[in-house]
Amino acid sequence: MNRKIIFINRFYWPDESATAQLLTDLAEFLSAEEFEVTVVTGRRGYIRGNEKYRRTEKRNGVNILRLSSSGSGRYNLWLRLWDYFLFFGGLIRTLRKVCSKDAVIVTLSDPPLVHSWVRLFFRNLNTVHWSMDEFPEIVSETTQKSWKRALLRPFQIVRDRSLDTNQSVVCLSEEMAGFFGDKSCVPTVIYNWSPVECMTAPDREIEELRSQWTVSIDDCLVGYSGNLGHVHDAATARLGIEYALQEEIAAKFILIGGGKRFAEFYDLSESRLESVKLVDFSPRGKTAESLSAVDIHWFSLYPQFSDLVFPSKFAGICSVGRPSIFVGDVESALAKLISEHSLGLVVQSGDSRAFCDALNRLVSDKELRLQLGVNAHKFYAQHFSKQVGLERWKQLLSAQFS
């Protein structure tokens, strides 16, 4: 049987954004497992939007077809909409050329509603939606203005109508699966893995990287790694870090990555340069070193997004055996998972004092940090490892052809 799979996402190799790395892992794995794999993506990257990739190429058995993109939409809404327009414009033409009636189309969440767009033109094809987040709810939750929410309502209707009984939806958590519970689609939970199979990096590599950051190997380093965007509660952590600096807690702080909320730390970094550092995204080949060089990680999610997004950076933290502080809804499934399995500490969103206290507890108790890290790595091996995720995807997609 010809098992042809077509993935659709704006970003793919050699881009190093999280979705690009995850999709590259999955596409190349399936190609090695004798699926015929095509990826339809954009010609520009998320991390380096000024670079223009080849329109067509083949890598590790995967056919890559790239559509036009301006690459300028990362920080500008109107340019991003223009990128979406360019992508959608070329997508249907491309799919009509490469699709066969027995193909399975897998859509990710960028651009928004791409699965609805595909279902509109290819209703009879077998489709799977890999939901990294859910539009338009994720936008609706960021605004309090009723007229903006009213404008988004038609998009909800379009999305819901496209999620019929013929479509599988892969969610990143049980809470996200619950979001689709009242829809007629079939949700399946497959956790995102760490984009690279990280193990704790050797001490020598950690020391070299810390030296580049001008951080001593003896310092306790607290860090954030990845995109810090609209759904992430940066304010609680920022104020908590400010408290920690005022109280002279024996730690240094680093933020690795980028995003809209990074700007909230600029003034803190400028005024306390020796204690708070901001650096760009780490290359994929350096992910293990970057994550391992941090002693305590923090990550966050505003409570209203608990069933719309799952912070996949948590898998990377667990993979290198480091403890974490989660800032979000302490009653959420993720918070309970962290507490029940002793993977780190949880802090209610908005409680900066509790964040500072959690920092102090972990900074001052190295034995606790090490034990939480051991627990985290064991949990990763059982639930978040790349092999576990890829095998679950293989089973799900193989069933689409039966």
Short mmCIF file of N, CA and C in Angstrom, two decimals, residues 105 107 119 126-131 163-171 185-188 396 400:
data_model
loop_
_atom_site.label_atom_id
_atom_site.label_comp_id
_atom_site.label_asym_id
_atom_site.label_seq_id
_atom_site.Cartn_x
_atom_site.Cartn_y
_atom_site.Cartn_z
N ILE A 105 -3.53 13.97 5.08
CA ILE A 105 -2.99 15.32 5.28
C ILE A 105 -2.96 15.61 6.77
N THR A 107 -2.23 18.62 9.39
CA THR A 107 -2.05 20.06 9.52
C THR A 107 -1.63 20.40 10.94
N ARG A 119 -9.85 21.43 4.72
CA ARG A 119 -11.11 20.68 4.70
C ARG A 119 -12.12 21.29 3.73
N ASN A 126 -8.58 12.13 3.91
CA ASN A 126 -8.38 11.79 5.31
C ASN A 126 -7.43 12.83 5.92
N THR A 127 -7.86 13.49 6.97
CA THR A 127 -7.04 14.55 7.57
C THR A 127 -6.87 14.33 9.06
N VAL A 128 -5.73 14.80 9.56
CA VAL A 128 -5.41 14.80 10.99
C VAL A 128 -4.96 16.20 11.35
N HIS A 129 -5.50 16.74 12.43
CA HIS A 129 -5.07 18.06 12.89
C HIS A 129 -4.21 17.91 14.12
N TRP A 130 -2.96 18.38 14.05
CA TRP A 130 -2.02 18.35 15.17
C TRP A 130 -2.13 19.71 15.85
N SER A 131 -2.88 19.77 16.93
CA SER A 131 -3.22 21.04 17.57
C SER A 131 -2.15 21.47 18.56
N LEU A 163 -14.28 20.35 12.01
CA LEU A 163 -13.88 19.24 12.88
C LEU A 163 -15.01 18.21 12.95
N ASP A 164 -15.21 17.49 11.85
CA ASP A 164 -16.30 16.52 11.81
C ASP A 164 -15.81 15.14 12.23
N THR A 165 -16.68 14.15 12.11
CA THR A 165 -16.36 12.80 12.60
C THR A 165 -15.28 12.12 11.78
N ASN A 166 -14.92 12.67 10.62
CA ASN A 166 -13.89 12.06 9.78
C ASN A 166 -12.50 12.55 10.13
N GLN A 167 -12.39 13.43 11.12
CA GLN A 167 -11.10 14.03 11.40
C GLN A 167 -10.58 13.66 12.78
N SER A 168 -9.33 13.24 12.81
CA SER A 168 -8.65 13.00 14.08
C SER A 168 -7.93 14.28 14.50
N VAL A 169 -7.90 14.54 15.80
CA VAL A 169 -7.20 15.68 16.34
C VAL A 169 -6.20 15.18 17.38
N VAL A 170 -4.94 15.51 17.17
CA VAL A 170 -3.91 15.14 18.14
C VAL A 170 -3.67 16.33 19.06
N CYS A 171 -3.87 16.12 20.35
CA CYS A 171 -3.72 17.17 21.37
C CYS A 171 -2.47 16.90 22.20
N CYS A 185 -15.21 15.53 16.49
CA CYS A 185 -13.95 14.93 16.08
C CYS A 185 -13.48 13.92 17.14
N VAL A 186 -12.37 13.27 16.85
CA VAL A 186 -11.84 12.26 17.77
C VAL A 186 -10.48 12.74 18.30
N PRO A 187 -10.41 13.25 19.54
CA PRO A 187 -9.13 13.72 20.08
C PRO A 187 -8.27 12.58 20.61
N THR A 188 -6.97 12.69 20.38
CA THR A 188 -5.99 11.74 20.87
C THR A 188 -4.85 12.53 21.51
N LEU A 396 -0.94 5.90 15.12
CA LEU A 396 -2.12 6.67 14.74
C LEU A 396 -2.22 6.82 13.23
N GLN A 400 -4.82 5.21 9.90
CA GLN A 400 -5.55 6.00 8.89
C GLN A 400 -5.60 5.29 7.54
#
